[in-house]
Coordinates of C-alpha atoms in Angstrom, one line a residue:
M277 CA 49.5 13.1 55.5
H278 CA 49.7 11.3 52.2
D279 CA 50.9 7.7 52.0
L280 CA 53.2 8.5 49.0
V281 CA 54.1 11.6 47.1
I282 CA 56.1 11.7 43.8
R283 CA 57.4 15.2 43.6
N284 CA 58.5 17.5 40.8
G285 CA 58.2 15.1 38.0
K286 CA 57.4 15.6 34.3
I287 CA 54.0 14.0 34.3
V288 CA 52.8 12.2 31.2
D289 CA 49.4 11.2 32.5
G290 CA 48.3 8.6 30.0
S291 CA 45.4 10.6 28.6
G292 CA 47.4 12.0 25.6
T293 CA 47.5 15.5 27.2
T294 CA 50.7 17.4 26.8
A295 CA 53.1 16.6 29.6
F296 CA 53.3 18.9 32.6
N297 CA 55.3 19.3 35.8
G298 CA 54.1 18.6 39.3
D299 CA 53.4 16.1 42.1
V300 CA 51.4 12.9 42.3
A301 CA 49.9 12.0 45.7
I302 CA 48.6 8.5 46.5
D303 CA 46.6 7.4 49.5
G304 CA 45.1 4.0 50.2
G305 CA 46.4 2.7 46.9
V306 CA 44.5 5.4 45.0
I307 CA 45.7 8.7 43.4
T308 CA 44.4 11.7 45.3
S309 CA 46.0 14.6 43.5
V310 CA 48.0 15.2 40.3
G311 CA 49.9 18.3 39.3
A312 CA 49.4 20.6 42.3
K313 CA 51.9 20.9 45.1
A314 CA 51.1 18.0 47.4
G315 CA 51.4 18.0 51.2
A316 CA 53.7 15.9 53.3
A317 CA 53.8 12.2 52.9
R318 CA 55.0 9.1 54.8
R319 CA 57.2 8.3 51.8
E320 CA 58.4 10.8 49.2
I321 CA 60.1 10.3 45.9
D322 CA 62.0 13.1 44.2
A323 CA 61.2 12.9 40.5
G324 CA 63.0 16.1 39.5
G325 CA 64.4 15.5 36.0
L326 CA 62.4 12.3 35.7
V327 CA 59.3 11.2 33.8
V328 CA 56.2 10.0 35.7
T329 CA 53.7 7.8 33.9
P330 CA 51.0 5.3 34.7
G331 CA 52.1 1.7 34.9
W332 CA 52.0 -0.2 31.6
V333 CA 49.0 -2.4 30.8
D334 CA 50.1 -5.3 28.6
I335 CA 47.1 -7.1 27.0
H336 CA 48.8 -9.9 25.2
T337 CA 50.8 -12.3 27.4
H338 CA 51.0 -16.0 28.1
Y339 CA 51.8 -16.3 31.8
D340 CA 49.0 -18.8 32.4
G341 CA 51.5 -21.4 33.8
Q342 CA 54.2 -19.0 35.2
V343 CA 51.5 -17.2 37.1
T344 CA 51.2 -20.3 39.3
W345 CA 54.8 -20.2 40.6
D346 CA 56.4 -16.8 39.8
P347 CA 55.1 -13.8 41.9
Y348 CA 57.1 -11.4 39.7
L349 CA 56.0 -12.5 36.3
S350 CA 59.4 -11.5 34.9
P351 CA 60.5 -10.2 32.5
S352 CA 57.3 -8.1 32.2
S353 CA 57.5 -6.6 35.7
W354 CA 61.1 -5.5 35.0
H355 CA 59.8 -3.2 32.3
G356 CA 57.3 -1.2 34.3
V357 CA 54.3 -3.4 33.5
T358 CA 51.8 -3.2 36.4
T359 CA 48.8 -5.1 34.7
I360 CA 48.9 -8.1 32.4
V361 CA 46.2 -9.9 30.5
M362 CA 46.9 -13.6 29.8
G363 CA 45.2 -16.5 28.2
N364 CA 45.6 -15.3 24.6
C365 CA 45.6 -17.4 21.4
G366 CA 43.3 -20.1 22.6
V367 CA 45.8 -21.9 24.9
G368 CA 45.8 -22.1 28.7
F369 CA 45.2 -24.5 31.6
A370 CA 41.5 -24.3 32.4
P371 CA 39.0 -25.8 32.3
V372 CA 40.7 -29.2 32.6
Q373 CA 39.4 -32.7 33.1
P374 CA 41.5 -35.0 35.2
G375 CA 44.0 -36.6 32.9
Q376 CA 44.1 -33.8 30.4
Q377 CA 46.8 -31.8 32.1
E378 CA 49.7 -33.1 29.9
F379 CA 47.7 -32.5 26.8
L380 CA 47.2 -28.8 27.7
I381 CA 50.9 -28.6 28.5
G382 CA 51.7 -30.0 25.1
L383 CA 49.5 -27.4 23.5
M384 CA 51.2 -24.6 25.3
E385 CA 54.7 -26.0 24.6
G386 CA 54.0 -26.4 20.9
V387 CA 52.2 -23.1 20.3
E388 CA 54.1 -20.8 22.7
D389 CA 57.5 -22.5 23.0
I390 CA 57.4 -22.7 26.8
P391 CA 59.3 -25.7 28.0
G392 CA 56.9 -28.5 28.9
S393 CA 59.2 -29.8 31.6
A394 CA 59.0 -26.4 33.3
L395 CA 55.2 -26.3 33.1
S396 CA 55.0 -29.9 34.3
E397 CA 57.2 -29.2 37.4
G398 CA 56.0 -25.7 38.0
I399 CA 52.2 -25.9 37.8
K400 CA 50.6 -27.3 41.0
W401 CA 47.2 -28.4 39.6
G402 CA 44.3 -27.8 42.0
W403 CA 41.4 -26.8 39.8
E404 CA 39.0 -28.1 37.1
S405 CA 36.8 -25.2 36.1
F406 CA 38.0 -21.9 34.9
P407 CA 36.5 -20.1 38.0
E408 CA 38.5 -22.5 40.2
Y409 CA 41.6 -21.7 38.2
M410 CA 41.1 -18.0 39.0
N411 CA 40.5 -18.8 42.6
A412 CA 43.8 -20.7 42.7
I413 CA 45.9 -17.9 41.2
E414 CA 44.0 -15.3 43.3
K415 CA 45.5 -16.8 46.5
M416 CA 49.1 -16.3 45.5
P417 CA 50.9 -13.1 46.3
R418 CA 52.3 -11.2 43.3
V419 CA 53.9 -8.0 42.3
L420 CA 51.4 -6.9 39.6
D421 CA 47.8 -7.3 38.6
V422 CA 46.6 -10.2 36.5
G423 CA 43.6 -10.6 34.2
A424 CA 42.6 -13.9 32.7
Q425 CA 40.8 -15.0 29.6
M426 CA 39.2 -18.4 28.8
P427 CA 41.1 -20.2 26.0
H428 CA 39.2 -22.2 23.3
G429 CA 41.7 -25.0 23.2
S430 CA 41.1 -26.1 26.8
L431 CA 37.4 -25.4 26.7
R432 CA 36.8 -27.5 23.6
T433 CA 38.9 -30.4 25.0
Y434 CA 37.1 -30.2 28.3
V435 CA 33.6 -30.3 26.7
M436 CA 34.3 -32.6 23.8
G437 CA 37.2 -34.7 24.9
E438 CA 39.1 -36.4 22.0
R439 CA 36.6 -35.1 19.5
G440 CA 37.4 -31.5 20.5
A441 CA 41.1 -32.2 20.5
R442 CA 40.9 -33.7 17.0
N443 CA 39.0 -30.6 15.7
E444 CA 35.8 -32.5 14.9
E445 CA 32.8 -30.3 14.3
A446 CA 30.9 -29.3 17.5
T447 CA 27.3 -30.4 17.8
P448 CA 24.6 -28.0 19.0
D449 CA 24.8 -29.7 22.4
D450 CA 28.6 -29.2 22.5
I451 CA 28.2 -25.5 21.6
A452 CA 25.5 -25.0 24.3
K453 CA 27.8 -26.6 27.0
M454 CA 30.8 -24.4 25.9
A455 CA 28.6 -21.3 25.9
A456 CA 27.4 -22.0 29.4
L457 CA 31.0 -22.4 30.7
V458 CA 32.0 -19.2 29.0
R459 CA 29.1 -17.4 30.7
D460 CA 30.0 -18.8 34.1
S461 CA 33.7 -17.8 33.6
L462 CA 33.0 -14.2 32.6
R463 CA 30.5 -13.8 35.5
A464 CA 33.3 -15.1 37.7
G465 CA 35.7 -12.4 36.4
A466 CA 37.3 -13.6 33.1
L467 CA 38.1 -10.7 30.9
G468 CA 37.5 -12.4 27.6
F469 CA 37.6 -15.5 25.4
T470 CA 40.4 -16.4 23.0
T471 CA 40.8 -18.8 20.1
S472 CA 43.4 -19.8 17.5
R473 CA 42.6 -20.2 13.8
T474 CA 46.1 -20.2 12.3
M475 CA 48.0 -23.1 10.7
L476 CA 51.1 -21.9 12.6
H477 CA 49.8 -22.8 16.0
R478 CA 50.4 -26.5 16.6
A479 CA 50.7 -28.7 19.7
K480 CA 54.0 -30.4 20.5
N481 CA 52.8 -33.4 18.5
K482 CA 52.2 -31.1 15.5
D483 CA 48.4 -31.3 15.8
L484 CA 46.5 -28.0 15.2
V485 CA 45.0 -26.3 18.3
P486 CA 41.5 -27.4 19.2
G487 CA 39.1 -24.8 17.6
T488 CA 41.2 -24.0 14.6
F489 CA 38.4 -25.1 12.3
A490 CA 35.5 -24.1 14.5
S491 CA 32.3 -23.4 12.6
E492 CA 30.6 -20.1 12.5
A493 CA 27.8 -21.6 14.6
E494 CA 30.4 -22.5 17.3
L495 CA 32.0 -19.1 17.2
L496 CA 28.7 -17.2 17.3
G497 CA 27.4 -19.5 20.1
I498 CA 30.3 -18.7 22.3
G499 CA 30.4 -15.0 21.3
R500 CA 26.7 -14.6 22.1
A501 CA 27.2 -16.1 25.5
M502 CA 29.7 -13.3 26.1
G503 CA 27.1 -10.9 24.9
D504 CA 24.7 -12.3 27.5
V505 CA 27.1 -11.4 30.2
G506 CA 27.8 -8.0 28.7
H507 CA 31.5 -7.8 28.8
G508 CA 34.7 -9.4 27.4
V509 CA 37.1 -9.2 24.5
F510 CA 37.0 -11.9 21.8
E511 CA 40.7 -12.4 20.9
M512 CA 42.0 -14.6 18.1
A513 CA 45.1 -15.6 16.2
S514 CA 44.1 -16.1 12.5
D515 CA 45.6 -16.4 9.1
M516 CA 42.6 -14.3 7.9
V517 CA 41.7 -16.9 5.2
G518 CA 38.4 -18.7 4.5
A519 CA 35.6 -17.4 6.6
D520 CA 37.9 -15.1 8.5
A521 CA 39.0 -13.3 5.3
T522 CA 35.5 -11.9 4.7
M523 CA 35.2 -11.1 8.4
E524 CA 31.4 -11.7 8.0
W525 CA 31.1 -13.7 11.2
M526 CA 33.2 -11.1 13.1
I527 CA 31.1 -8.2 11.8
K528 CA 27.9 -10.1 12.7
L529 CA 29.1 -11.0 16.2
S530 CA 30.5 -7.6 17.2
T531 CA 27.6 -5.7 15.8
E532 CA 25.1 -7.9 17.6
T533 CA 26.8 -8.0 21.0
G534 CA 28.7 -4.6 20.9
L535 CA 31.8 -6.5 22.1
P536 CA 35.2 -6.1 20.5
I537 CA 36.9 -8.7 18.4
T538 CA 40.7 -8.4 18.2
F539 CA 43.1 -10.2 15.9
A540 CA 46.8 -9.9 15.1
M541 CA 47.7 -7.8 12.1
A542 CA 51.0 -7.6 10.4
Q543 CA 52.8 -6.5 7.3
V544 CA 54.0 -9.6 5.4
D545 CA 56.6 -9.8 2.7
S546 CA 54.3 -11.6 0.3
N547 CA 51.8 -8.7 0.4
P548 CA 53.6 -5.7 2.0
T549 CA 50.7 -3.3 1.4
G550 CA 47.9 -5.6 2.4
F551 CA 47.7 -4.2 5.9
R552 CA 46.5 -0.9 4.5
H553 CA 43.6 -2.6 2.7
L554 CA 42.7 -4.4 6.0
L555 CA 42.7 -1.2 8.0
E556 CA 40.5 0.5 5.4
R557 CA 38.0 -2.4 5.6
V558 CA 38.0 -2.3 9.4
R559 CA 37.4 1.5 9.3
N560 CA 34.3 0.9 7.0
Y561 CA 32.9 -2.0 9.1
N562 CA 33.4 -0.1 12.4
A563 CA 31.6 2.9 10.9
N564 CA 28.6 0.7 10.4
G565 CA 28.4 -0.7 13.9
A566 CA 31.1 -3.4 14.1
H567 CA 33.9 -3.3 16.7
L568 CA 37.0 -4.9 15.1
V569 CA 40.4 -4.1 16.6
P570 CA 43.6 -5.1 14.7
Q571 CA 46.3 -5.8 17.3
I572 CA 49.8 -4.7 16.4
P573 CA 53.3 -4.8 18.0
G574 CA 55.6 -1.9 18.5
R575 CA 58.5 -3.5 16.6
P576 CA 58.8 -6.3 14.1
T577 CA 57.9 -9.9 15.0
G578 CA 61.4 -11.2 15.0
M579 CA 63.3 -14.4 15.9
L580 CA 66.5 -14.3 17.9
M581 CA 68.6 -17.1 16.5
G582 CA 71.5 -18.4 18.5
L583 CA 73.1 -21.7 19.4
Q584 CA 70.8 -22.0 22.5
S585 CA 67.7 -21.0 20.6
S586 CA 64.9 -23.2 19.3
L587 CA 65.9 -22.4 15.8
H588 CA 69.0 -21.2 14.0
P589 CA 70.5 -21.5 10.5
F590 CA 72.5 -24.7 11.2
I591 CA 70.1 -26.6 13.4
A592 CA 69.0 -28.8 10.5
H593 CA 72.5 -29.4 9.2
P594 CA 73.4 -33.1 9.8
S595 CA 77.0 -32.3 10.8
Y596 CA 75.8 -29.8 13.4
H597 CA 73.2 -32.2 14.6
A598 CA 76.0 -34.6 15.5
I599 CA 77.4 -32.1 18.1
A600 CA 74.1 -30.4 19.1
H601 CA 73.8 -32.4 22.3
L602 CA 77.1 -31.0 23.7
P603 CA 77.1 -28.3 26.4
I604 CA 77.4 -24.9 24.8
D605 CA 81.0 -24.3 25.6
E606 CA 82.1 -27.7 24.2
R607 CA 79.9 -27.2 21.2
V608 CA 81.5 -23.8 20.5
A609 CA 85.0 -25.3 20.8
R610 CA 84.1 -28.0 18.3
M611 CA 82.5 -25.5 15.9
R612 CA 85.7 -23.5 15.9
E613 CA 87.7 -26.5 14.6
P614 CA 88.3 -25.9 10.9
Q615 CA 87.2 -29.4 9.9
V616 CA 83.9 -29.2 11.8
R617 CA 83.3 -25.7 10.4
A618 CA 83.9 -27.0 6.9
R619 CA 81.6 -30.0 7.3
I620 CA 78.7 -28.0 8.7
L621 CA 79.0 -25.3 6.0
A622 CA 79.0 -27.9 3.3
D623 CA 75.7 -29.4 4.5
E624 CA 72.3 -28.5 3.3
P625 CA 69.4 -28.0 5.8
A626 CA 67.6 -31.4 6.3
A627 CA 64.3 -29.5 6.9
K628 CA 61.6 -30.5 4.4
D629 CA 59.1 -27.9 5.4
P630 CA 59.4 -25.0 3.0
V631 CA 58.6 -22.4 5.6
T632 CA 61.3 -23.7 7.9
R633 CA 63.8 -23.8 5.0
Y634 CA 63.0 -20.2 4.2
L635 CA 63.6 -19.2 7.8
L636 CA 66.9 -21.0 7.9
T637 CA 68.3 -19.5 4.7
N638 CA 66.8 -16.0 4.5
F639 CA 70.1 -14.3 5.0
A640 CA 68.8 -11.0 3.5
K641 CA 66.8 -10.7 6.7
Y642 CA 69.5 -11.8 9.2
F643 CA 71.2 -9.1 11.3
A644 CA 73.6 -9.0 14.1
L645 CA 71.4 -7.7 17.0
G646 CA 74.2 -5.8 18.7
D647 CA 74.5 -3.9 22.0
P648 CA 72.5 -1.8 22.3
P649 CA 70.1 -4.0 20.4
N650 CA 69.1 -2.6 17.0
Y651 CA 65.6 -3.6 15.9
E652 CA 65.5 -1.2 12.9
P653 CA 68.7 -2.2 11.0
A654 CA 69.4 -0.9 7.5
R655 CA 69.2 -3.3 4.5
E656 CA 73.0 -2.8 3.9
T657 CA 73.7 -4.3 7.4
S658 CA 72.0 -7.6 6.7
V659 CA 74.2 -10.7 6.7
A660 CA 73.6 -11.1 2.9
A661 CA 74.8 -7.6 2.2
R662 CA 77.7 -7.8 4.5
A663 CA 78.8 -11.1 3.2
E664 CA 78.9 -9.8 -0.3
R665 CA 81.1 -6.8 0.7
E666 CA 83.4 -9.1 2.7
G667 CA 83.8 -11.7 0.1
K668 CA 82.2 -14.5 2.1
T669 CA 79.1 -16.6 1.6
P670 CA 76.2 -15.6 3.8
A671 CA 76.4 -19.0 5.6
E672 CA 80.1 -18.4 6.4
L673 CA 79.4 -15.0 7.9
T674 CA 76.4 -16.3 9.8
Y675 CA 78.5 -19.1 11.3
D676 CA 81.2 -16.7 12.4
L677 CA 78.7 -14.2 13.9
M678 CA 77.0 -17.0 15.9
L679 CA 80.3 -17.9 17.6
E680 CA 80.9 -14.4 18.9
R681 CA 80.4 -13.8 22.7
D682 CA 81.5 -17.4 23.3
G683 CA 78.6 -18.7 21.2
R684 CA 76.0 -16.5 22.9
E685 CA 75.5 -14.0 20.1
L686 CA 72.0 -13.7 18.8
L687 CA 71.0 -13.0 15.2
Y688 CA 67.9 -11.0 14.6
M689 CA 65.5 -12.2 11.9
P690 CA 62.4 -9.9 11.5
F691 CA 59.9 -12.0 9.7
A692 CA 56.9 -9.7 9.9
N693 CA 56.4 -5.9 9.7
Y694 CA 59.8 -5.4 8.1
S695 CA 59.2 -5.7 4.3
D696 CA 60.7 -2.3 3.6
Y697 CA 63.6 -2.6 6.0
N698 CA 62.2 0.2 8.1
F699 CA 59.5 1.0 10.6
D700 CA 57.4 3.2 8.3
A701 CA 54.6 0.6 8.0
L702 CA 54.6 0.1 11.8
R703 CA 54.3 3.8 12.3
E704 CA 51.2 3.8 10.1
M705 CA 49.7 1.1 12.2
L706 CA 50.5 2.9 15.5
L707 CA 49.0 6.1 14.2
N708 CA 45.8 4.4 13.2
P709 CA 43.1 4.8 15.9
A710 CA 41.5 1.5 15.1
T711 CA 44.5 -0.5 16.3
A712 CA 45.5 -1.7 19.8
L713 CA 49.1 -2.1 20.9
G714 CA 49.9 -5.6 22.1
L715 CA 51.5 -8.9 21.0
S716 CA 54.4 -8.7 23.4
D717 CA 53.9 -12.4 24.2
G718 CA 55.3 -12.0 27.7
G719 CA 56.1 -15.4 29.2
A720 CA 56.1 -17.2 25.8
H721 CA 58.4 -18.1 22.9
C722 CA 61.1 -18.7 25.5
G723 CA 63.6 -20.1 23.0
L724 CA 63.2 -17.7 20.1
I725 CA 61.4 -14.4 20.8
C726 CA 61.9 -11.9 23.6
D727 CA 59.4 -9.1 23.2
A728 CA 58.2 -8.6 26.8
S729 CA 60.5 -5.6 26.7
M730 CA 58.3 -3.9 24.2
P731 CA 56.9 -1.3 26.6
T732 CA 60.4 0.0 27.3
Y733 CA 61.2 0.0 23.6
M734 CA 58.2 2.2 22.8
L735 CA 60.1 5.0 24.8
T736 CA 63.7 4.2 23.9
H737 CA 63.2 3.9 20.2
W738 CA 60.0 5.5 19.1
V739 CA 60.2 8.5 21.4
R740 CA 64.0 9.1 21.9
D741 CA 66.3 7.2 19.6
R742 CA 64.8 6.6 16.2
S743 CA 67.1 7.9 13.4
R744 CA 65.8 6.2 10.3
G745 CA 62.4 7.9 10.2
E746 CA 60.0 10.1 12.2
R747 CA 59.7 9.6 16.0
L748 CA 56.5 9.7 17.9
P749 CA 55.6 11.9 20.9
I750 CA 55.9 10.5 24.4
E751 CA 52.4 11.5 25.2
M752 CA 51.1 9.2 22.5
M753 CA 53.4 6.3 23.3
V754 CA 52.4 6.4 27.0
K755 CA 48.7 6.6 26.1
R756 CA 49.0 3.7 23.7
Q757 CA 50.1 1.3 26.5
T758 CA 48.2 2.7 29.4
S759 CA 44.8 4.2 29.1
D760 CA 44.2 2.7 25.6
T761 CA 45.0 -0.8 26.5
A762 CA 43.2 -0.6 29.9
K763 CA 40.0 0.8 28.4
F764 CA 40.0 -1.8 25.7
Y765 CA 39.6 -4.5 28.4
G766 CA 37.1 -2.5 30.4
L767 CA 39.7 -1.5 33.1
W768 CA 38.5 2.0 33.6
D769 CA 40.2 2.3 37.0
R770 CA 43.8 2.5 35.7
G771 CA 45.9 3.8 32.9
V772 CA 45.6 7.5 33.7
L773 CA 47.2 9.6 36.5
A774 CA 44.2 11.3 37.8
P775 CA 42.4 11.6 41.2
G776 CA 40.5 8.4 42.0
M777 CA 42.5 6.2 39.7
K778 CA 44.5 3.2 40.8
G779 CA 48.0 4.2 42.1
D780 CA 50.0 2.4 39.4
V781 CA 53.0 4.5 38.4
N782 CA 56.4 4.4 36.7
V783 CA 59.1 7.0 37.5
I784 CA 61.6 6.9 34.6
D785 CA 65.0 8.4 33.9
M786 CA 64.6 8.9 30.1
D787 CA 68.2 9.7 29.6
A788 CA 69.3 6.5 31.3
L789 CA 66.5 4.3 29.9
R790 CA 68.3 1.4 28.1
L791 CA 67.5 -2.1 26.9
H792 CA 70.2 -4.7 27.4
P793 CA 70.7 -7.4 24.8
P794 CA 68.5 -10.4 25.3
Q795 CA 70.2 -13.4 26.9
M796 CA 69.3 -17.1 27.4
V797 CA 69.0 -18.2 31.0
F798 CA 67.9 -21.5 32.5
D799 CA 65.9 -20.4 35.6
L800 CA 62.5 -21.9 34.9
P801 CA 61.4 -25.0 36.9
A802 CA 63.3 -28.1 35.9
G803 CA 66.0 -25.9 34.6
G804 CA 63.9 -24.7 31.7
R805 CA 65.4 -22.1 29.4
R806 CA 64.0 -18.7 28.4
L807 CA 65.2 -15.5 26.7
I808 CA 65.1 -12.5 29.0
Q809 CA 65.9 -8.9 28.5
R810 CA 66.7 -6.4 31.2
A811 CA 66.4 -2.6 31.3
D812 CA 68.0 0.3 33.0
G813 CA 66.2 3.6 33.8
Y814 CA 63.2 2.5 35.8
K815 CA 63.8 4.4 39.0
Y816 CA 60.6 3.3 40.7
T817 CA 57.6 1.2 39.8
V818 CA 54.5 1.5 42.0
V819 CA 51.5 -0.8 42.1
S820 CA 48.4 0.3 44.1
G821 CA 50.5 2.9 45.9
E822 CA 53.3 0.4 47.0
V823 CA 56.8 0.7 45.6
T824 CA 57.6 -2.7 43.9
F825 CA 60.9 -1.9 42.2
V826 CA 63.7 0.6 42.9
D827 CA 66.4 1.0 40.2
G828 CA 65.3 -2.4 38.8
K829 CA 65.5 -4.3 42.1
A830 CA 62.4 -5.8 43.6
T831 CA 61.3 -4.7 47.0
D832 CA 59.3 -7.1 49.2
A833 CA 56.0 -5.5 48.3
M834 CA 53.4 -7.8 46.7
P835 CA 50.3 -5.6 46.1
G836 CA 49.2 -7.4 42.9
K837 CA 45.7 -8.8 42.6
L838 CA 43.6 -10.9 40.3
I839 CA 41.3 -8.7 38.3
R840 CA 37.8 -9.9 38.2
G841 CA 35.9 -8.5 35.3
P842 CA 35.6 -4.9 34.1
Q843 CA 36.6 -2.2 36.6
P844 CA 34.5 0.9 36.7
A845 CA 35.9 4.4 36.5
P846 CA 36.0 6.2 39.8
R847 CA 33.5 9.1 40.2
A848 CA 36.3 11.6 40.5
V849 CA 37.4 10.9 36.9
D850 CA 35.5 12.0 33.9

């Protein structure tokens, strides 16, 4: 008798093969049959009329702190994610010297907009080395599997102290010590190493992340240590300028070690066709032995601006600043007073930074998000276009929109991958075999971005609902976030529904699958805020053969594990 059988579903197995109907049987946490009529089971799920997929594998999250207190790692687990990889962008919490804890919290708070108070209260420090950090999180029960990467920011600070934090150049001895720690961590089970080389990533005190200006010698020294171990992804956030623009060191390192180097790629308004040139360069380099992988999202990188967000169009207006300390309901009541409205609208943003001023006044890229949320809005629905039709200034319309839903309305501002006011560029990226789907940033950007729901969006929008361009087949969208992402990190035991593979499964009602509007909640430790987004339509989520969610409600099952290193494919699977 089987432990679990999922019967009569439309199976999208994660391999890219055309969907087919049948049963999925799981025993001992492992899939034992797919497609054929399965025998009796201790528990059976009727999947008639439903879609059966592998669990989603999300390779770009920032749960490094939340993983120490939240066994559910929400909101990712609400969206069918059964495996996450954290430690991206060079920030994390190990290794750590005694006394450096608050510095690392300040890095994470500044770079990833996770409330420092929540991290300070929530993390119960009990480690120094990265292997000790993995040991600590391994002991905690959880609902899904977790993979960890070593971050450059904490590594550099651990080895070099203040010199590393101030981005001074590493000496050969510093590099040798960092390389040794990377080797030890990968041998203990880390899935990769990550760094940040972008001017956008700054600590709470506005300092750049340690490692931003790391020399080629430092990067190659660490990368070669990964090559010594024989596994690991080298992930980075980069502006792709200077040495990164030529990609020479990346080509050298990936060619020499055979290991992948992945970096975020986006369409930017200042050069809307530049991504095509980058993809062509990557294709040529990879054809000659490199292994470069541009990482892309499934929807624009976009800010959600509201009165409770980290940024909104009036946050730098002096007259708004005078009432910003008030509780949201009192603030909204004051903002509805005609005199207060007039004063705020008469102000100019006090922000001096040109990027910030641009974000606060780019009304041509502001949209009412709506319910259901619309992440591919037409140009004519922008605040600027609507204001012109309605005879208002863009600021006036923005002000009124933000007061809707008792001041909880969110304005969507896509600042990357939306130069043409459609998803055609994103579609090109998704169809390109050199790219990897990621950048959900689950657990991060708590006050401004809410993209942990991206796995659900790949099905609702790209497969079912897109009306302003071509859709994409469900088989491709499932493969993109299951077997493709799993294999990229060497997790050959999951991502496909096939005998011998890990029993991670989603059972989905595609007709009912729906994203709710994001909302701000204050449920982190110390009352910290975060944007969350819920979904309907996940009938069942299964991890290692145990049902973890039913109709969006968690069961008591906690089958999640810490992943230690690459996971080999079972013999039963080609």
